[in-house]
């Protein structure tokens, strides 16, 4: 039974992840502007109406947790799930975002719960105790991520911050992309999600970010949307495609590095390995649609600039 | 009369070997990357006979460091699983017995999970401790089933039931460990799906000695298994010791399973179906079933892995392919053989 759901679960886990790093944004004082009730929805999720500003928020999504703190809604957050490990001051608990337990969540007396998916009817269960549930699904595009920043801002009474965070992130990313010198010839890349060569095509959130730099994704087959955009490649295909850049989003989870990649059979023949263009990323920053996406974009920009030089 | 039978057996074995050889060569010539079979053939020619190869250094690496070891490994794993299945079915006189029943898979899964949970940073799938842990876990699972079964009493059904209990318990431990650390669940699931995506000469070198030893032991024991199939009393009356024979062949089959599991993850279906097909096609004598299961299992998994590698732009989990292609084939064989019998 679980075998059938394994790829799905795997995908979910790719999109969540875990992290540690100093906070980037200073907490803004909580403002009271924004007249409640408000109705908010993330792209692809049902709308939720909040009658008043939530004061006790439980976040079960690492990306949402990062966004809430970046917005200045941190003081309103009373609990975050076990995978939400950034920022450091977030109130970490053993709550599970993968398999959320309404009773365990209720123990924190939340007035708003943020999750990234609700396949188990969590929203209905929490509605019985008068708690609203906001679903913030996996962002499919950068615009989805910006929309989530705005939705979370609006839902928590930080509408202005939400809008400025979205604008700021968009501007930062656009600037980094614009400032990066385009390589003379188109570069290709392989994005590694785990050491069994699960990858991401250009149709995914991360693929779209990399496409902005004019890179081509070796995971794109005839249909980039095939396999949900996260196909498992064979080593043969990767070697034959000979990517100019290899991005490792499995450095923390699975101990992968430029050295381990170079030691794989046949991989020493790759351009990326020979030119030292294997980039180990922070798995968490590389898998969340949070404001820290800017850091990832900078890392990619550096790699592209170096490879194109 | 025995002469005709011997000749028939030789013919069947020879046919099996030819099919396996064709599968191996086909699998080396065509793969996930589009090198062109003529160019690969020219490369093989250049390497074996001598001359210029049309392949670049990277393309040659694809053939020799990725494709050839993967094809060989598929053959080794398939042979190990099928011959173990045949042995388990014979020893327990139970057509549903397979290498995974006696806690081998559950033990391997539990050990692999514990390693991933307890030491996530050191788990490089390719060269890390995961295969070793799976290996130890598979042997431990079978050993535990055997101990529990022996202490509960004699008879093959006791051992099978003990295997079920042990497997359930080990699976529960695995699930518990996963719940404690959901971050690493993905790695375990990938492994549970089974596959040869990450394989090279290293994995071949890990698996070959164990599978080879087990294959030799089982081929030599084939005659004893035939006697055992008559019943324990008959075997004892012929001066054999059924308990000891069981122990030896089970140890050999578990060793082969553990070696296969440790390099390929869990690949179901091969161990249960290949021996049945062999029996339907070539009769129930273990002197035929054991070697033919080796050959047939190897050929089947080489072909299944070829499909897994080439059918879609991405890889398909090998366990899915074995069930997808094997089950209808099995049903067809079953149906036509029944019709022939009636």
mmCIF file of N, CA and C in Angstrom, chain A residues 153-250:
data_model
loop_
_atom_site.group_PDB
_atom_site.id
_atom_site.type_symbol
_atom_site.label_atom_id
_atom_site.label_comp_id
_atom_site.label_asym_id
_atom_site.label_seq_id
_atom_site.Cartn_x
_atom_site.Cartn_y
_atom_site.Cartn_z
ATOM 1 N N UNK A 153 0.683 37.693 4.968
ATOM 2 C CA UNK A 153 0.681 39.037 5.556
ATOM 3 C C UNK A 153 -0.729 39.498 5.863
ATOM 4 N N UNK A 154 -1.597 39.287 4.894
ATOM 5 C CA UNK A 154 -2.981 39.727 5.058
ATOM 6 C C UNK A 154 -3.659 38.948 6.193
ATOM 7 N N UNK A 155 -3.409 37.654 6.242
ATOM 8 C CA UNK A 155 -4.076 36.809 7.233
ATOM 9 C C UNK A 155 -3.636 37.113 8.654
ATOM 10 N N UNK A 156 -2.412 37.624 8.795
ATOM 11 C CA UNK A 156 -1.890 37.821 10.148
ATOM 12 C C UNK A 156 -1.923 39.279 10.574
ATOM 13 N N UNK A 157 -2.520 40.133 9.763
ATOM 14 C CA UNK A 157 -2.568 41.556 10.104
ATOM 15 C C UNK A 157 -1.297 42.291 9.761
ATOM 16 N N UNK A 158 -0.538 41.764 8.805
ATOM 17 C CA UNK A 158 0.692 42.426 8.354
ATOM 18 C C UNK A 158 0.629 42.611 6.840
ATOM 19 N N UNK A 159 -0.468 43.187 6.411
ATOM 20 C CA UNK A 159 -0.709 43.290 4.972
ATOM 21 C C UNK A 159 0.386 44.075 4.271
ATOM 22 N N UNK A 160 0.756 45.209 4.845
ATOM 23 C CA UNK A 160 1.770 46.062 4.207
ATOM 24 C C UNK A 160 3.104 45.321 4.124
ATOM 25 N N UNK A 161 3.465 44.628 5.216
ATOM 26 C CA UNK A 161 4.726 43.890 5.214
ATOM 27 C C UNK A 161 4.696 42.772 4.185
ATOM 28 N N UNK A 162 3.540 42.108 4.084
ATOM 29 C CA UNK A 162 3.408 41.032 3.105
ATOM 30 C C UNK A 162 3.647 41.547 1.700
ATOM 31 N N UNK A 163 3.032 42.703 1.418
ATOM 32 C CA UNK A 163 3.199 43.249 0.079
ATOM 33 C C UNK A 163 4.634 43.700 -0.165
ATOM 34 N N UNK A 164 5.229 44.325 0.852
ATOM 35 C CA UNK A 164 6.596 44.800 0.627
ATOM 36 C C UNK A 164 7.575 43.635 0.569
ATOM 37 N N UNK A 165 7.299 42.577 1.343
ATOM 38 C CA UNK A 165 8.176 41.402 1.284
ATOM 39 C C UNK A 165 8.122 40.772 -0.111
ATOM 40 N N UNK A 166 6.911 40.675 -0.652
ATOM 41 C CA UNK A 166 6.762 40.111 -1.994
ATOM 42 C C UNK A 166 7.489 40.987 -3.007
ATOM 43 N N UNK A 167 7.286 42.324 -2.887
ATOM 44 C CA UNK A 167 7.900 43.241 -3.842
ATOM 45 C C UNK A 167 9.418 43.169 -3.721
ATOM 46 N N UNK A 168 9.894 43.210 -2.467
ATOM 47 C CA UNK A 168 11.332 43.210 -2.214
ATOM 48 C C UNK A 168 11.985 41.938 -2.769
ATOM 49 N N UNK A 169 11.354 40.803 -2.493
ATOM 50 C CA UNK A 169 11.909 39.536 -2.956
ATOM 51 C C UNK A 169 11.956 39.509 -4.481
ATOM 52 N N UNK A 170 10.854 39.954 -5.080
ATOM 53 C CA UNK A 170 10.800 39.981 -6.541
ATOM 54 C C UNK A 170 11.902 40.881 -7.104
ATOM 55 N N UNK A 171 12.025 42.084 -6.505
ATOM 56 C CA UNK A 171 13.036 43.028 -6.992
ATOM 57 C C UNK A 171 14.440 42.464 -6.818
ATOM 58 N N UNK A 172 14.694 41.855 -5.637
ATOM 59 C CA UNK A 172 16.031 41.303 -5.379
ATOM 60 C C UNK A 172 16.380 40.246 -6.418
ATOM 61 N N UNK A 173 15.417 39.350 -6.639
ATOM 62 C CA UNK A 173 15.690 38.249 -7.579
ATOM 63 C C UNK A 173 15.894 38.809 -8.989
ATOM 64 N N UNK A 174 15.008 39.745 -9.384
ATOM 65 C CA UNK A 174 15.141 40.332 -10.720
ATOM 66 C C UNK A 174 16.497 40.994 -10.886
ATOM 67 N N UNK A 175 16.938 41.665 -9.823
ATOM 68 C CA UNK A 175 18.214 42.384 -9.899
ATOM 69 C C UNK A 175 19.377 41.393 -10.022
ATOM 70 N N UNK A 176 19.343 40.350 -9.208
ATOM 71 C CA UNK A 176 20.412 39.350 -9.274
ATOM 72 C C UNK A 176 20.473 38.737 -10.675
ATOM 73 N N UNK A 177 19.290 38.413 -11.203
ATOM 74 C CA UNK A 177 19.248 37.803 -12.535
ATOM 75 C C UNK A 177 19.786 38.787 -13.577
ATOM 76 N N UNK A 178 19.348 40.064 -13.475
ATOM 77 C CA UNK A 178 19.768 41.066 -14.455
ATOM 78 C C UNK A 178 21.267 41.328 -14.364
ATOM 79 N N UNK A 179 21.820 41.275 -13.143
ATOM 80 C CA UNK A 179 23.236 41.574 -12.951
ATOM 81 C C UNK A 179 24.147 40.427 -13.358
ATOM 82 N N UNK A 180 23.564 39.251 -13.532
ATOM 83 C CA UNK A 180 24.391 38.101 -13.872
ATOM 84 C C UNK A 180 24.670 38.096 -15.364
ATOM 85 N N UNK A 181 25.955 38.117 -15.701
ATOM 86 C CA UNK A 181 26.331 38.141 -17.110
ATOM 87 C C UNK A 181 25.900 36.832 -17.770
ATOM 88 N N UNK A 182 25.194 36.971 -18.881
ATOM 89 C CA UNK A 182 24.728 35.768 -19.568
ATOM 90 C C UNK A 182 25.916 35.065 -20.200
ATOM 91 N N UNK A 183 25.994 33.748 -20.023
ATOM 92 C CA UNK A 183 27.124 33.012 -20.608
ATOM 93 C C UNK A 183 27.097 33.069 -22.138
ATOM 94 N N UNK A 184 28.275 32.970 -22.729
ATOM 95 C CA UNK A 184 28.393 33.082 -24.183
ATOM 96 C C UNK A 184 27.594 31.995 -24.894
ATOM 97 N N UNK A 185 27.652 30.785 -24.351
ATOM 98 C CA UNK A 185 26.822 29.716 -24.939
ATOM 99 C C UNK A 185 25.882 29.222 -23.840
ATOM 100 N N UNK A 186 24.729 28.669 -24.223
ATOM 101 C CA UNK A 186 23.769 28.225 -23.206
ATOM 102 C C UNK A 186 24.362 27.114 -22.342
ATOM 103 N N UNK A 187 24.224 27.249 -21.031
ATOM 104 C CA UNK A 187 24.745 26.230 -20.125
ATOM 105 C C UNK A 187 23.614 25.276 -19.734
ATOM 106 N N UNK A 188 23.987 24.037 -19.468
ATOM 107 C CA UNK A 188 22.996 23.065 -18.999
ATOM 108 C C UNK A 188 23.312 22.705 -17.553
ATOM 109 N N UNK A 189 22.296 22.228 -16.857
ATOM 110 C CA UNK A 189 22.515 21.882 -15.455
ATOM 111 C C UNK A 189 21.741 20.632 -15.084
ATOM 112 N N UNK A 190 22.239 19.980 -14.034
ATOM 113 C CA UNK A 190 21.546 18.831 -13.443
ATOM 114 C C UNK A 190 21.279 19.186 -11.995
ATOM 115 N N UNK A 191 20.014 19.094 -11.605
ATOM 116 C CA UNK A 191 19.602 19.425 -10.249
ATOM 117 C C UNK A 191 19.351 18.128 -9.509
ATOM 118 N N UNK A 192 20.162 17.841 -8.500
ATOM 119 C CA UNK A 192 20.055 16.551 -7.817
ATOM 120 C C UNK A 192 19.287 16.672 -6.508
ATOM 121 N N UNK A 193 18.210 15.883 -6.399
ATOM 122 C CA UNK A 193 17.406 15.903 -5.179
ATOM 123 C C UNK A 193 17.855 14.847 -4.189
ATOM 124 N N UNK A 194 18.382 13.755 -4.695
ATOM 125 C CA UNK A 194 18.917 12.730 -3.791
ATOM 126 C C UNK A 194 19.907 11.862 -4.558
ATOM 127 N N UNK A 195 20.684 11.058 -3.850
ATOM 128 C CA UNK A 195 21.749 10.314 -4.527
ATOM 129 C C UNK A 195 21.246 9.191 -5.420
ATOM 130 N N UNK A 196 19.924 9.002 -5.527
ATOM 131 C CA UNK A 196 19.432 8.041 -6.505
ATOM 132 C C UNK A 196 18.958 8.773 -7.763
ATOM 133 N N UNK A 197 19.436 10.007 -7.920
ATOM 134 C CA UNK A 197 19.267 10.795 -9.145
ATOM 135 C C UNK A 197 17.839 11.254 -9.409
ATOM 136 N N UNK A 198 17.044 11.414 -8.353
ATOM 137 C CA UNK A 198 15.790 12.132 -8.557
ATOM 138 C C UNK A 198 16.152 13.579 -8.856
ATOM 139 N N UNK A 199 15.456 14.156 -9.831
ATOM 140 C CA UNK A 199 15.810 15.483 -10.285
ATOM 141 C C UNK A 199 14.542 16.324 -10.426
ATOM 142 N N UNK A 200 14.712 17.562 -10.888
ATOM 143 C CA UNK A 200 13.574 18.458 -11.095
ATOM 144 C C UNK A 200 13.657 19.017 -12.504
ATOM 145 N N UNK A 201 12.543 19.048 -13.207
ATOM 146 C CA UNK A 201 12.547 19.588 -14.565
ATOM 147 C C UNK A 201 12.314 21.097 -14.529
ATOM 148 N N UNK A 202 12.370 21.713 -15.701
ATOM 149 C CA UNK A 202 12.188 23.160 -15.771
ATOM 150 C C UNK A 202 10.742 23.557 -15.476
ATOM 151 N N UNK A 203 9.832 22.568 -15.408
ATOM 152 C CA UNK A 203 8.435 22.889 -15.111
ATOM 153 C C UNK A 203 8.186 23.066 -13.621
ATOM 154 N N UNK A 204 9.167 22.727 -12.792
ATOM 155 C CA UNK A 204 8.973 22.828 -11.347
ATOM 156 C C UNK A 204 9.326 24.232 -10.866
ATOM 157 N N UNK A 205 8.997 24.481 -9.603
ATOM 158 C CA UNK A 205 9.321 25.767 -8.993
ATOM 159 C C UNK A 205 10.807 26.077 -9.163
ATOM 160 N N UNK A 206 11.629 25.112 -8.773
ATOM 161 C CA UNK A 206 13.069 25.356 -8.803
ATOM 162 C C UNK A 206 13.564 25.475 -10.240
ATOM 163 N N UNK A 207 12.976 24.662 -11.129
ATOM 164 C CA UNK A 207 13.366 24.726 -12.531
ATOM 165 C C UNK A 207 13.088 26.089 -13.126
ATOM 166 N N UNK A 208 11.975 26.689 -12.712
ATOM 167 C CA UNK A 208 11.636 28.007 -13.237
ATOM 168 C C UNK A 208 12.617 29.067 -12.758
ATOM 169 N N UNK A 209 13.076 28.906 -11.515
ATOM 170 C CA UNK A 209 14.068 29.854 -11.013
ATOM 171 C C UNK A 209 15.330 29.770 -11.863
ATOM 172 N N UNK A 210 15.773 28.536 -12.153
ATOM 173 C CA UNK A 210 17.019 28.387 -12.905
ATOM 174 C C UNK A 210 16.868 28.789 -14.365
ATOM 175 N N UNK A 211 15.666 28.609 -14.897
ATOM 176 C CA UNK A 211 15.408 29.014 -16.276
ATOM 177 C C UNK A 211 15.644 30.514 -16.462
ATOM 178 N N UNK A 212 15.413 31.288 -15.393
ATOM 179 C CA UNK A 212 15.611 32.738 -15.493
ATOM 180 C C UNK A 212 17.045 33.095 -15.879
ATOM 181 N N UNK A 213 17.982 32.188 -15.568
ATOM 182 C CA UNK A 213 19.387 32.456 -15.901
ATOM 183 C C UNK A 213 19.744 31.938 -17.298
ATOM 184 N N UNK A 214 18.737 31.496 -18.039
ATOM 185 C CA UNK A 214 19.001 30.991 -19.385
ATOM 186 C C UNK A 214 19.623 29.612 -19.398
ATOM 187 N N UNK A 215 19.490 28.891 -18.285
ATOM 188 C CA UNK A 215 20.063 27.543 -18.231
ATOM 189 C C UNK A 215 19.078 26.534 -18.801
ATOM 190 N N UNK A 216 19.605 25.442 -19.346
ATOM 191 C CA UNK A 216 18.719 24.361 -19.771
ATOM 192 C C UNK A 216 18.855 23.186 -18.812
ATOM 193 N N UNK A 217 17.731 22.559 -18.569
ATOM 194 C CA UNK A 217 17.640 21.499 -17.569
ATOM 195 C C UNK A 217 17.783 20.152 -18.263
ATOM 196 N N UNK A 218 18.756 19.348 -17.834
ATOM 197 C CA UNK A 218 18.937 18.054 -18.507
ATOM 198 C C UNK A 218 17.825 17.071 -18.154
ATOM 199 N N UNK A 219 17.036 17.390 -17.134
ATOM 200 C CA UNK A 219 15.935 16.482 -16.759
ATOM 201 C C UNK A 219 14.719 16.655 -17.662
ATOM 202 N N UNK A 220 14.717 17.717 -18.473
ATOM 203 C CA UNK A 220 13.591 17.911 -19.377
ATOM 204 C C UNK A 220 13.613 16.847 -20.461
ATOM 205 N N UNK A 221 12.581 16.047 -20.502
ATOM 206 C CA UNK A 221 12.475 15.105 -21.612
ATOM 207 C C UNK A 221 11.654 15.769 -22.689
ATOM 208 N N UNK A 222 10.866 14.969 -23.363
ATOM 209 C CA UNK A 222 9.970 15.557 -24.343
ATOM 210 C C UNK A 222 8.898 16.379 -23.632
ATOM 211 N N UNK A 223 8.571 15.953 -22.402
ATOM 212 C CA UNK A 223 7.545 16.644 -21.637
ATOM 213 C C UNK A 223 8.080 16.937 -20.231
ATOM 214 N N UNK A 224 8.409 18.214 -19.971
ATOM 215 C CA UNK A 224 8.977 18.549 -18.653
ATOM 216 C C UNK A 224 8.024 18.244 -17.500
ATOM 217 N N UNK A 225 6.731 18.134 -17.807
ATOM 218 C CA UNK A 225 5.780 17.875 -16.736
ATOM 219 C C UNK A 225 5.671 16.391 -16.396
ATOM 220 N N UNK A 226 6.339 15.554 -17.200
ATOM 221 C CA UNK A 226 6.275 14.110 -16.953
ATOM 222 C C UNK A 226 6.813 13.795 -15.560
ATOM 223 N N UNK A 227 6.302 12.749 -14.973
ATOM 224 C CA UNK A 227 6.703 12.310 -13.635
ATOM 225 C C UNK A 227 6.495 13.409 -12.601
ATOM 226 N N UNK A 228 5.476 14.230 -12.809
ATOM 227 C CA UNK A 228 5.199 15.290 -11.851
ATOM 228 C C UNK A 228 6.295 16.339 -11.826
ATOM 229 N N UNK A 229 7.169 16.320 -12.824
ATOM 230 C CA UNK A 229 8.266 17.289 -12.849
ATOM 231 C C UNK A 229 9.462 16.854 -12.017
ATOM 232 N N UNK A 230 9.342 15.704 -11.361
ATOM 233 C CA UNK A 230 10.450 15.228 -10.521
ATOM 234 C C UNK A 230 10.831 13.811 -10.935
ATOM 235 N N UNK A 231 11.413 13.651 -12.127
ATOM 236 C CA UNK A 231 11.738 12.307 -12.611
ATOM 237 C C UNK A 231 13.009 11.760 -11.962
ATOM 238 N N UNK A 232 13.091 10.436 -11.969
ATOM 239 C CA UNK A 232 14.358 9.824 -11.574
ATOM 240 C C UNK A 232 15.160 9.615 -12.853
ATOM 241 N N UNK A 233 16.351 10.177 -12.887
ATOM 242 C CA UNK A 233 17.189 10.024 -14.074
ATOM 243 C C UNK A 233 18.106 8.833 -13.879
ATOM 244 N N UNK A 234 18.613 8.324 -14.975
ATOM 245 C CA UNK A 234 19.621 7.285 -14.829
ATOM 246 C C UNK A 234 20.983 7.947 -14.970
ATOM 247 N N UNK A 235 21.974 7.299 -14.360
ATOM 248 C CA UNK A 235 23.333 7.832 -14.452
ATOM 249 C C UNK A 235 23.750 7.963 -15.915
ATOM 250 N N UNK A 236 23.291 7.000 -16.730
ATOM 251 C CA UNK A 236 23.622 7.046 -18.158
ATOM 252 C C UNK A 236 23.166 8.354 -18.797
ATOM 253 N N UNK A 237 21.922 8.706 -18.515
ATOM 254 C CA UNK A 237 21.363 9.922 -19.092
ATOM 255 C C UNK A 237 22.135 11.166 -18.645
ATOM 256 N N UNK A 238 22.482 11.174 -17.364
ATOM 257 C CA UNK A 238 23.188 12.335 -16.835
ATOM 258 C C UNK A 238 24.556 12.458 -17.505
ATOM 259 N N UNK A 239 25.257 11.331 -17.604
ATOM 260 C CA UNK A 239 26.582 11.375 -18.232
ATOM 261 C C UNK A 239 26.475 11.792 -19.691
ATOM 262 N N UNK A 240 25.468 11.246 -20.383
ATOM 263 C CA UNK A 240 25.356 11.579 -21.796
ATOM 264 C C UNK A 240 24.996 13.056 -21.984
ATOM 265 N N UNK A 241 24.153 13.576 -21.089
ATOM 266 C CA UNK A 241 23.756 14.987 -21.202
ATOM 267 C C UNK A 241 24.935 15.898 -20.887
ATOM 268 N N UNK A 242 25.888 15.403 -20.098
ATOM 269 C CA UNK A 242 27.093 16.153 -19.757
ATOM 270 C C UNK A 242 26.791 17.585 -19.297
ATOM 271 N N UNK A 243 26.119 17.746 -18.167
ATOM 272 C CA UNK A 243 25.763 19.092 -17.706
ATOM 273 C C UNK A 243 26.996 19.952 -17.397
ATOM 274 N N UNK A 244 26.843 21.264 -17.658
ATOM 275 C CA UNK A 244 27.917 22.198 -17.297
ATOM 276 C C UNK A 244 27.934 22.457 -15.804
ATOM 277 N N UNK A 245 26.750 22.373 -15.198
ATOM 278 C CA UNK A 245 26.623 22.657 -13.770
ATOM 279 C C UNK A 245 25.876 21.519 -13.086
ATOM 280 N N UNK A 246 26.325 21.162 -11.899
ATOM 281 C CA UNK A 246 25.591 20.187 -11.091
ATOM 282 C C UNK A 246 25.258 20.858 -9.767
ATOM 283 N N UNK A 247 23.962 20.938 -9.463
ATOM 284 C CA UNK A 247 23.535 21.508 -8.183
ATOM 285 C C UNK A 247 23.087 20.377 -7.265
ATOM 286 N N UNK A 248 23.684 20.335 -6.088
ATOM 287 C CA UNK A 248 23.370 19.259 -5.153
ATOM 288 C C UNK A 248 22.429 19.774 -4.071
ATOM 289 N N UNK A 249 21.164 19.386 -4.150
ATOM 290 C CA UNK A 249 20.214 19.734 -3.089
ATOM 291 C C UNK A 249 20.130 18.585 -2.096
ATOM 292 N N UNK A 250 21.172 17.778 -2.042
ATOM 293 C CA UNK A 250 21.189 16.644 -1.103
ATOM 294 C C UNK A 250 22.494 16.602 -0.315
#
